[in-house]
Amino acid sequence: MTKFSELNLNPKVLKAIDEAGYESPTPIQEGAIPAALEGRDVLGIAQTGTGKTASFTLPLITQLARGRARARMPRSLVLCPTRELAAQVAENFDTYAKYVKLSKALLIGGVSFKEQDTAIDKGVDVLIATPGRLLDHFERGKLILNDVKVMVVDEADRMLDMGFIPDIERIFGLTPFTRQTLFFSATMAPEIERITNTFLSNPARIEVARQATASENIEQGVVMFKGSRRDREATEKRKVLRLLIDAEGEKCTNAIIFCNRKTDVDIVAKSLKKYGYDAAPIHGDLDQSQRTRTLESFRGGELRFLVASDVAARGLDVPSVSHVFNFDVPSHAEDYVHRIGRTGRAGRDGKAVMISSVRDEKNFVAIEKLIQREIPRIDNPLGTVAPAPAAPENAEPKTDKPKRTRAPRKPKAETAAPSVAPVETDAPTAPNEATPAPAPAPEKTSSRNRSSSNRGRSSGRDDRGGNKVVGLGDHTPTFIQLSFEERRAG
Ligand code: AMP
């Protein structure tokens, strides 16, 4: 087995690695570090959790340890798809570069330009940025990219999902032709292949096994859920979640609860809070300081439940998450593996429980196919599907009752900053929700010409009654839909 000391890294970097407690390089590090130190382009096909951040940070620090940056001319550039990932890379950089005198700046949306301008003006060795914010600085004439010697693109597949590829191509064009490129992606979609063929020169290709299987120390389970009545489904689903959490008791020290849509992230977080659970949401519509605060309190153990969207939680490294709850079945099977991989880290045990509705069946089948195993079924804690009893224990509190019926909300784009794109979709708000989702806003389009995938995928017509067109003969009087007990109760 190769040792870090055999990789030609700067001794000061080796000291920091030693203090971080790493014993030996991971496969992506073993492959990428020597190639990067030789000055070669690197194409790393690896997912988060494989140690890929260190695989580009360590050689980058070693290479930059000599020389100094000039004002407004960064010597290296790391592009990340989300602010959270950029912040995480910056943290990694601080850890590994603590004995090397290097300067860095983090350019992410949702933070004032002024502070970032000051940092750039002083001259930075490493610029860590989201593509949108980087181009904003460039367009304001504050940044010159002619001195970039190494450019890193992290999570290129996410960049593709978020519509950032045109931005990335433009940034490639703004950096010197002679730069070295370290490019990382979990998958090689045709568009990613095209970019690498265009902008990388004879790269060392390092591929680490695709994460198709979840770690063995994660116990998995799924509740096949069907609402007793369509108009009660959303409320009942939230109740199922609460019961699943309760069933875990003290074993559930903390958890990430994933929802597919940003509106549901808000709704679920508010609903949990209302029921006395210590929960907070995180998604791209929230302002940066709130996102940072929420993440920090979750990391620090002060917040117990983080309700998250895929984009906001992607790649986040919180070492001890006891549970993951999938409130929704993710629409991409690989996201399931990513989501549940937030628990059971660093050899700990973890548990991942999912709620699968009837309409999720296709996506659920795809997940079991990908992981090549059957996810054990858990009984619906609400019992078998029956006409909804009017029993009070099944009802949400009064405040959670419908206040109004309204048309479905229009998808809201990521508005906080151009650096986070609207990959998540807003669904129509459940009509029986008392706590309103964020107000509708017109979709924001960037001044730059982004691809259509940058826009939220519309969920189409509401099937929960919002603006459903009732045709002749479609209407069923409400009393017919009630159970016998409900009718008798009046
Ligand atoms: P990443 O894939 O970059 O998100 O890294 C996942 C986790 O692995 C992070 O918590 C790193 O601190 C950790 N890590 C990175 N390299 C090593 C290593 N060689 N040995 C042990 N842990 C590592």
Coordinates of C-alpha atoms and ligand atoms in Angstrom, one line a residue:
M1 CA 0.0 0.0 0.0
T2 CA 1.3 3.4 -0.9
K3 CA 2.0 5.9 1.8
F4 CA 1.5 9.6 1.7
S5 CA 5.2 10.1 2.3
E6 CA 5.9 8.4 -1.1
L7 CA 3.7 10.8 -3.0
N8 CA 6.2 13.7 -3.2
L9 CA 4.0 16.1 -1.3
N10 CA 5.4 19.1 0.5
P11 CA 6.6 18.0 4.0
K12 CA 4.4 20.7 5.6
V13 CA 1.4 19.2 3.8
L14 CA 2.4 15.8 5.1
K15 CA 2.5 17.2 8.6
A16 CA -1.1 18.5 8.3
I17 CA -2.3 15.1 6.8
D18 CA -0.7 13.4 9.7
E19 CA -2.5 15.6 12.1
A20 CA -5.8 15.0 10.3
G21 CA -5.3 11.3 11.2
Y22 CA -5.2 9.9 7.7
E23 CA -3.1 6.8 7.5
S24 CA -2.9 6.2 3.8
P25 CA -4.1 7.7 0.6
T26 CA -7.5 6.7 -0.8
P27 CA -7.5 5.2 -4.4
I28 CA -8.4 8.5 -6.0
Q29 CA -5.6 10.2 -4.1
E30 CA -3.1 7.5 -5.0
G31 CA -4.0 8.0 -8.6
A32 CA -4.5 11.7 -8.9
I33 CA -1.8 13.1 -6.7
P34 CA 1.3 11.9 -8.6
A35 CA -0.2 12.8 -11.9
A36 CA -1.1 16.3 -10.7
L37 CA 2.3 16.8 -9.2
E38 CA 3.9 16.0 -12.6
G39 CA 1.8 18.8 -14.0
R40 CA -0.5 16.5 -16.0
D41 CA -4.2 17.2 -16.5
V42 CA -6.3 14.8 -14.4
L43 CA -9.7 13.4 -15.1
G44 CA -11.0 11.9 -11.8
I45 CA -14.2 9.9 -12.0
A46 CA -15.1 9.7 -8.3
Q47 CA -17.9 10.6 -6.0
T48 CA -18.0 12.4 -2.8
G49 CA -16.8 10.3 0.1
T50 CA -13.9 8.9 -1.8
G51 CA -11.4 11.6 -0.6
K52 CA -11.5 13.4 -3.9
T53 CA -11.2 16.9 -2.3
A54 CA -7.8 16.0 -0.8
S55 CA -6.8 14.5 -4.2
F56 CA -6.7 17.9 -5.8
T57 CA -6.2 20.1 -2.7
L58 CA -3.0 18.4 -1.6
P59 CA -1.1 18.6 -4.9
L60 CA -2.4 22.1 -5.4
I61 CA -1.0 23.3 -2.1
T62 CA 2.3 21.6 -2.8
Q63 CA 2.6 23.2 -6.2
L64 CA 1.6 26.7 -4.9
A65 CA 3.9 26.6 -1.9
R66 CA 6.5 28.3 -4.1
G67 CA 5.8 31.7 -5.6
R68 CA 3.3 34.4 -4.8
A69 CA 0.1 35.8 -6.2
R70 CA -0.2 39.2 -7.7
A71 CA -3.1 41.6 -7.0
R72 CA -6.4 40.5 -8.7
M73 CA -4.6 37.6 -10.4
P74 CA -5.3 34.4 -8.6
R75 CA -2.8 31.6 -9.3
S76 CA -5.3 28.8 -9.1
L77 CA -9.1 28.4 -9.3
V78 CA -11.4 25.8 -7.9
L79 CA -14.9 25.7 -9.2
C80 CA -17.7 24.1 -7.2
P81 CA -21.4 23.8 -8.1
T82 CA -22.8 24.9 -4.8
R83 CA -21.9 27.4 -2.1
E84 CA -21.8 24.6 0.5
L85 CA -19.4 22.6 -1.5
A86 CA -17.2 25.6 -2.1
A87 CA -17.2 26.4 1.6
Q88 CA -16.3 22.7 2.3
V89 CA -13.4 22.8 -0.1
A90 CA -12.2 26.0 1.6
E91 CA -12.3 24.2 4.9
N92 CA -10.3 21.3 3.5
F93 CA -7.8 23.8 2.1
D94 CA -7.4 25.4 5.6
T95 CA -6.8 22.1 7.2
Y96 CA -4.2 20.9 4.7
A97 CA -2.5 24.3 4.2
K98 CA -2.2 25.2 7.8
Y99 CA 1.7 25.0 7.8
V100 CA 2.1 26.6 4.3
K101 CA 1.7 30.4 3.9
L102 CA -0.9 30.6 1.2
S103 CA -3.9 33.0 0.7
K104 CA -7.3 32.0 -0.4
A105 CA -10.6 33.6 -1.2
L106 CA -14.1 32.2 -1.3
L107 CA -16.3 33.7 -4.0
I108 CA -19.9 32.5 -3.4
G109 CA -23.3 34.1 -3.8
G110 CA -25.3 35.5 -1.0
V111 CA -22.3 37.2 0.5
S112 CA -21.3 40.9 -0.1
F113 CA -19.0 41.6 -3.0
K114 CA -17.0 44.1 -1.0
E115 CA -15.3 41.6 1.3
Q116 CA -14.6 39.4 -1.7
D117 CA -13.2 42.3 -3.7
T118 CA -10.8 43.2 -0.9
A119 CA -9.5 39.7 -0.8
I120 CA -9.0 39.5 -4.6
D121 CA -7.3 42.9 -4.5
K122 CA -4.7 41.7 -2.1
G123 CA -3.8 38.8 -4.4
V124 CA -4.8 35.2 -3.8
D125 CA -3.1 31.9 -4.3
V126 CA -6.3 29.9 -4.4
L127 CA -9.7 31.2 -5.5
I128 CA -12.6 28.9 -4.6
A129 CA -15.8 29.9 -6.3
T130 CA -19.1 29.0 -7.7
P131 CA -19.3 29.7 -11.5
G132 CA -21.9 32.4 -11.3
R133 CA -20.2 34.5 -8.7
L134 CA -16.9 34.1 -10.3
L135 CA -18.2 35.5 -13.6
D136 CA -20.0 38.3 -11.8
H137 CA -16.6 39.4 -10.4
F138 CA -15.0 39.0 -13.8
E139 CA -17.7 41.1 -15.5
R140 CA -17.2 43.9 -12.9
G141 CA -13.6 44.0 -14.0
K142 CA -12.4 43.0 -10.6
L143 CA -10.7 39.8 -11.5
I144 CA -8.0 38.8 -14.0
L145 CA -7.7 35.1 -14.8
N146 CA -4.5 35.3 -17.0
D147 CA -2.3 34.0 -14.2
V148 CA -4.3 30.9 -13.4
K149 CA -1.9 28.0 -13.5
V150 CA -4.2 25.3 -12.1
M151 CA -7.9 25.1 -12.6
V152 CA -10.0 22.6 -10.7
V153 CA -13.6 21.7 -11.7
D154 CA -15.3 19.8 -8.9
E155 CA -18.5 17.8 -9.3
A156 CA -18.9 18.5 -13.0
D157 CA -21.9 16.3 -13.2
R158 CA -23.7 18.5 -10.7
M159 CA -22.6 21.5 -12.8
L160 CA -24.3 19.9 -15.7
D161 CA -27.5 19.2 -13.7
M162 CA -27.6 22.8 -12.6
G163 CA -27.0 24.3 -16.1
F164 CA -23.5 25.6 -15.4
I165 CA -21.8 24.0 -18.3
P166 CA -21.9 27.2 -20.5
D167 CA -20.4 29.1 -17.6
I168 CA -17.7 26.5 -17.2
E169 CA -16.8 26.6 -20.9
R170 CA -16.6 30.4 -20.7
I171 CA -14.3 30.3 -17.6
F172 CA -12.1 27.8 -19.4
G173 CA -11.8 30.3 -22.2
L174 CA -10.8 33.0 -19.8
T175 CA -7.9 31.1 -18.3
P176 CA -4.5 30.6 -20.1
F177 CA -4.3 27.8 -22.6
T178 CA -1.2 26.5 -20.7
R179 CA -3.0 26.0 -17.4
Q180 CA -3.2 22.6 -15.8
T181 CA -6.8 21.2 -15.3
L182 CA -7.9 18.8 -12.6
F183 CA -11.5 17.8 -13.5
F184 CA -13.8 15.7 -11.3
S185 CA -17.1 14.1 -12.0
A186 CA -19.1 11.3 -10.5
T187 CA -20.4 10.2 -13.9
M188 CA -19.3 10.7 -17.5
A189 CA -22.4 12.0 -19.3
P190 CA -21.9 12.7 -23.0
E191 CA -21.8 16.4 -22.3
I192 CA -19.1 16.0 -19.7
E193 CA -17.2 13.8 -22.1
R194 CA -17.3 16.6 -24.7
I195 CA -16.1 19.2 -22.2
T196 CA -13.2 17.0 -21.1
N197 CA -12.2 16.2 -24.7
T198 CA -12.3 19.9 -25.5
F199 CA -10.5 21.4 -22.5
L200 CA -8.3 18.7 -21.1
S201 CA -5.0 17.7 -22.7
N202 CA -4.1 14.0 -22.5
P203 CA -5.4 13.7 -18.9
A204 CA -4.5 10.9 -16.5
R205 CA -7.8 9.2 -16.1
I206 CA -8.5 7.8 -12.6
E207 CA -11.8 6.1 -12.0
V208 CA -12.8 4.8 -8.7
A209 CA -15.7 2.3 -8.4
R210 CA -19.1 3.8 -8.9
Q211 CA -21.0 4.0 -5.7
A212 CA -23.9 1.7 -6.6
T213 CA -24.0 -0.1 -3.4
A214 CA -24.8 1.5 -0.1
S215 CA -22.4 0.8 2.7
E216 CA -23.1 -2.5 4.6
N217 CA -23.4 -0.8 7.9
I218 CA -26.5 1.2 6.9
E219 CA -29.7 -0.5 7.8
Q220 CA -32.4 0.3 5.3
G221 CA -36.1 0.2 5.3
V222 CA -39.1 1.5 3.3
V223 CA -42.7 2.2 4.1
M224 CA -45.0 1.7 1.2
F225 CA -47.5 4.5 1.8
K226 CA -50.9 5.2 0.4
G227 CA -53.0 8.0 1.9
S228 CA -56.4 7.1 3.1
R229 CA -57.8 9.8 0.9
R230 CA -56.1 11.9 -1.7
D231 CA -56.8 15.2 0.1
R232 CA -55.3 13.8 3.3
E233 CA -52.2 12.2 1.8
A234 CA -49.8 15.1 2.5
T235 CA -50.9 15.4 6.1
E236 CA -50.8 11.7 6.7
K237 CA -47.4 11.4 5.1
R238 CA -46.0 13.9 7.5
K239 CA -47.5 11.9 10.3
V240 CA -45.9 8.8 9.1
L241 CA -42.6 10.6 9.2
R242 CA -43.1 11.6 12.8
L243 CA -44.1 8.1 13.8
L244 CA -41.0 6.7 12.0
I245 CA -38.8 9.2 13.9
D246 CA -40.5 8.4 17.2
A247 CA -40.1 4.6 16.6
E248 CA -36.3 5.1 16.5
G249 CA -36.4 6.7 20.0
E250 CA -33.1 7.7 21.4
K251 CA -31.1 5.8 18.8
C252 CA -32.0 8.7 16.5
T253 CA -29.5 11.2 17.8
N254 CA -29.8 13.4 14.7
A255 CA -31.1 13.0 11.1
I256 CA -31.2 14.4 7.7
I257 CA -34.7 14.3 6.2
F258 CA -34.6 14.6 2.4
C259 CA -37.4 16.0 0.3
N260 CA -37.5 16.2 -3.5
R261 CA -38.9 19.7 -3.6
K262 CA -37.9 22.9 -1.9
T263 CA -41.5 23.7 -0.9
D264 CA -41.7 20.3 0.8
V265 CA -38.5 21.0 2.6
D266 CA -40.1 24.1 4.1
I267 CA -43.4 22.4 4.8
V268 CA -41.9 19.4 6.5
A269 CA -39.5 21.5 8.6
K270 CA -42.3 23.8 9.7
S271 CA -44.6 20.9 10.4
L272 CA -42.0 19.1 12.5
K273 CA -41.2 22.2 14.4
K274 CA -44.9 22.7 15.2
Y275 CA -45.0 19.2 16.6
G276 CA -42.0 20.0 18.9
Y277 CA -39.2 18.4 16.8
D278 CA -36.0 20.4 16.6
A279 CA -35.9 20.8 12.9
A280 CA -34.7 23.4 10.4
P281 CA -34.8 23.5 6.6
I282 CA -31.9 24.0 4.1
H283 CA -32.3 24.6 0.4
G284 CA -31.2 27.0 -2.2
D285 CA -33.9 29.7 -1.7
L286 CA -32.7 30.4 1.8
D287 CA -30.2 33.2 2.3
Q288 CA -26.6 32.2 2.7
S289 CA -26.2 33.3 6.3
Q290 CA -29.2 31.2 7.3
R291 CA -27.9 28.2 5.4
T292 CA -24.5 28.5 7.0
R293 CA -26.0 28.9 10.5
T294 CA -28.3 25.9 10.0
L295 CA -25.5 23.7 8.8
E296 CA -23.2 24.8 11.6
S297 CA -25.7 24.1 14.3
F298 CA -26.4 20.7 12.7
R299 CA -22.8 19.9 12.5
G300 CA -22.2 21.1 16.0
G301 CA -25.0 18.9 17.4
E302 CA -27.3 21.7 18.5
L303 CA -29.9 21.0 15.7
R304 CA -31.3 17.5 15.6
F305 CA -33.2 17.4 12.3
L306 CA -31.9 18.9 9.1
V307 CA -34.6 18.9 6.4
A308 CA -32.8 19.2 3.1
S309 CA -33.0 19.2 -0.6
D310 CA -30.5 17.1 -2.6
V311 CA -28.6 20.1 -3.9
A312 CA -28.2 21.7 -0.5
A313 CA -27.0 18.6 1.2
R314 CA -24.9 17.1 -1.6
G315 CA -21.5 16.2 -0.5
L316 CA -21.8 17.6 2.9
D317 CA -19.6 15.9 5.3
V318 CA -21.1 15.6 8.7
P319 CA -19.4 12.6 10.3
S320 CA -22.0 11.4 12.7
V321 CA -25.5 11.3 11.3
S322 CA -27.5 8.5 13.0
H323 CA -30.4 8.5 10.6
V324 CA -31.5 9.5 7.1
F325 CA -35.2 9.8 6.4
N326 CA -36.3 10.0 2.7
F327 CA -39.6 11.8 2.9
D328 CA -39.7 11.3 -0.8
V329 CA -38.3 8.7 -3.1
P330 CA -35.5 10.5 -5.1
S331 CA -36.2 10.6 -8.8
H332 CA -32.6 9.6 -9.7
A333 CA -31.7 6.2 -8.2
E334 CA -28.1 7.3 -7.6
D335 CA -29.3 10.1 -5.4
Y336 CA -30.7 7.4 -3.1
V337 CA -27.1 6.1 -2.6
H338 CA -25.9 9.6 -2.0
R339 CA -28.6 10.5 0.4
I340 CA -28.3 7.4 2.6
G341 CA -24.5 7.7 2.5
R342 CA -24.9 10.7 4.8
T343 CA -25.3 8.2 7.6
G344 CA -23.1 5.3 8.5
R345 CA -20.0 7.3 7.9
A346 CA -16.5 6.5 9.2
G347 CA -17.4 3.0 10.2
R348 CA -20.4 4.0 12.3
D349 CA -23.8 2.3 12.1
G350 CA -26.5 4.2 10.4
K351 CA -30.2 3.8 9.5
A352 CA -32.0 5.0 6.4
V353 CA -35.8 4.9 6.2
M354 CA -37.8 5.9 3.2
I355 CA -41.5 6.7 2.5
S356 CA -42.6 5.5 -0.9
S357 CA -45.9 6.7 -2.2
V358 CA -47.9 4.9 -5.0
R359 CA -46.7 7.5 -7.5
D360 CA -43.1 6.8 -6.6
E361 CA -43.2 3.2 -7.6
K362 CA -41.2 3.5 -10.8
N363 CA -38.4 5.4 -9.1
F364 CA -38.5 3.0 -6.2
V365 CA -38.0 0.0 -8.6
A366 CA -35.1 1.8 -10.2
I367 CA -33.4 2.2 -6.8
E368 CA -33.7 -1.5 -5.9
K369 CA -32.4 -2.3 -9.3
L370 CA -29.4 -0.1 -8.9
I371 CA -28.5 -1.3 -5.4
Q372 CA -29.3 -4.9 -6.4
R373 CA -31.1 -5.7 -3.3
E374 CA -34.6 -5.5 -1.9
I375 CA -35.1 -2.8 0.7
P376 CA -36.9 -4.3 3.7
R377 CA -40.5 -3.2 4.0
I378 CA -41.6 -1.6 7.2
D379 CA -45.3 -1.6 8.2
N380 CA -47.0 1.7 7.7
P381 CA -47.1 3.0 11.2
L382 CA -50.5 4.5 10.5
G383 CA -51.8 1.0 9.9
T384 CA -53.3 -0.4 6.7
V385 CA -55.1 1.9 4.3
A386 CA -58.7 2.4 5.2
P387 CA -61.2 5.2 4.8
A388 CA -59.7 7.9 7.0
P389 CA -61.1 7.7 10.5
A390 CA -62.2 10.9 12.0
A391 CA -60.3 10.0 15.2
P392 CA -58.6 13.0 16.7
E393 CA -55.2 11.3 17.0
N394 CA -55.0 11.0 13.3
A395 CA -55.8 14.7 12.7
E396 CA -53.2 17.3 12.5
P397 CA -53.6 20.1 15.1
K398 CA -56.1 22.9 14.2
T399 CA -53.4 25.2 13.0
D400 CA -52.4 22.6 10.4
K401 CA -55.9 22.5 8.9
P402 CA -56.7 24.1 5.6
K403 CA -57.1 27.9 5.8
R404 CA -57.8 28.3 2.2
T405 CA -57.8 26.7 -1.1
R406 CA -55.5 28.2 -3.7
A407 CA -54.1 27.5 -7.1
P408 CA -50.8 25.8 -7.2
R409 CA -47.8 28.0 -6.8
K410 CA -45.5 28.8 -9.6
P411 CA -42.0 27.3 -9.4
K412 CA -39.7 29.7 -7.7
A413 CA -36.2 29.9 -9.1
E414 CA -33.1 30.2 -6.9
T415 CA -33.0 33.9 -6.3
A416 CA -30.4 34.3 -3.7
A417 CA -27.5 34.3 -6.1
P418 CA -26.6 33.1 -9.5
S419 CA -24.1 30.7 -8.1
V420 CA -26.8 28.2 -7.1
A421 CA -29.1 27.2 -9.9
P422 CA -32.7 26.1 -9.7
V423 CA -32.3 22.4 -10.1
E424 CA -34.9 21.6 -7.6
T425 CA -38.6 21.8 -8.4
D426 CA -41.3 23.5 -6.5
A427 CA -44.5 21.5 -6.4
P428 CA -47.8 23.0 -5.8
T429 CA -48.3 23.5 -2.1
A430 CA -50.5 21.0 -0.4
P431 CA -53.8 22.7 0.0
N432 CA -54.2 21.5 3.5
E433 CA -51.1 23.2 4.8
A434 CA -51.4 25.9 7.3
T435 CA -47.8 27.1 7.1
P436 CA -47.4 28.8 3.7
A437 CA -44.4 28.0 1.5
P438 CA -42.3 30.9 0.2
A439 CA -44.3 33.5 -1.7
P440 CA -44.5 32.9 -5.5
A441 CA -41.8 34.8 -7.4
P442 CA -41.2 35.1 -11.1
E443 CA -38.5 32.9 -12.3
K444 CA -35.2 34.7 -12.3
T445 CA -33.1 34.3 -15.4
S446 CA -29.4 35.1 -15.3
S447 CA -27.9 37.8 -17.4
R448 CA -25.8 35.1 -18.9
N449 CA -27.3 32.7 -21.3
R450 CA -27.8 29.5 -19.3
S451 CA -29.1 26.3 -20.7
S452 CA -32.7 25.3 -20.3
S453 CA -31.8 22.8 -17.7
N454 CA -31.1 25.7 -15.5
R455 CA -34.8 26.2 -15.0
G456 CA -36.9 24.3 -12.5
R457 CA -38.7 21.4 -13.9
S458 CA -42.3 22.1 -13.7
S459 CA -44.4 19.4 -12.1
G460 CA -47.2 20.1 -14.5
R461 CA -50.8 20.1 -13.4
D462 CA -51.7 19.7 -9.8
D463 CA -53.2 16.4 -9.1
R464 CA -54.2 17.3 -5.6
G465 CA -57.1 19.5 -6.4
G466 CA -55.5 22.9 -6.7
N467 CA -56.5 23.8 -10.3
K468 CA -57.9 20.5 -11.4
V469 CA -60.4 21.0 -14.1
V470 CA -63.5 19.2 -13.1
G471 CA -65.3 17.8 -16.1
L472 CA -68.9 16.8 -16.5
G473 CA -69.5 13.8 -14.3
D474 CA -66.1 14.2 -12.6
H475 CA -67.5 15.8 -9.5
T476 CA -68.1 13.6 -6.5
P477 CA -70.0 15.2 -3.7
T478 CA -67.9 15.4 -0.5
F479 CA -70.3 13.4 1.6
I480 CA -69.9 10.4 -0.7
Q481 CA -66.1 10.5 0.0
L482 CA -66.6 10.4 3.8
S483 CA -66.5 7.2 5.8
F484 CA -69.6 6.0 7.5
E485 CA -68.3 7.2 10.9
E486 CA -67.5 10.6 9.6
R487 CA -70.9 11.0 8.1
R488 CA -72.5 10.0 11.4
A489 CA -70.2 12.4 13.3
G490 CA -71.7 15.0 11.1
Ligands
AMP1 P1 -14.4 13.8 0.1 O1 -14.6 12.7 -0.9 O2 -13.4 14.7 -0.4 O3 -15.7 14.5 0.4 O4 -13.9 13.2 1.5 C1 -14.7 12.4 2.3 C2 -14.1 12.3 3.7 O5 -12.9 11.5 3.7 C3 -13.7 13.6 4.4 O6 -14.2 13.6 5.7 C4 -12.2 13.6 4.4 O7 -11.7 14.3 5.6 C5 -11.9 12.1 4.5 N1 -10.6 11.7 4.0 C6 -10.0 12.2 2.8 N2 -8.9 11.6 2.6 C7 -8.7 10.6 3.5 C8 -7.7 9.6 3.8 N3 -6.7 9.5 3.0 N4 -7.9 8.9 4.9 C9 -9.0 9.0 5.7 N5 -9.9 9.9 5.5 C10 -9.8 10.7 4.4

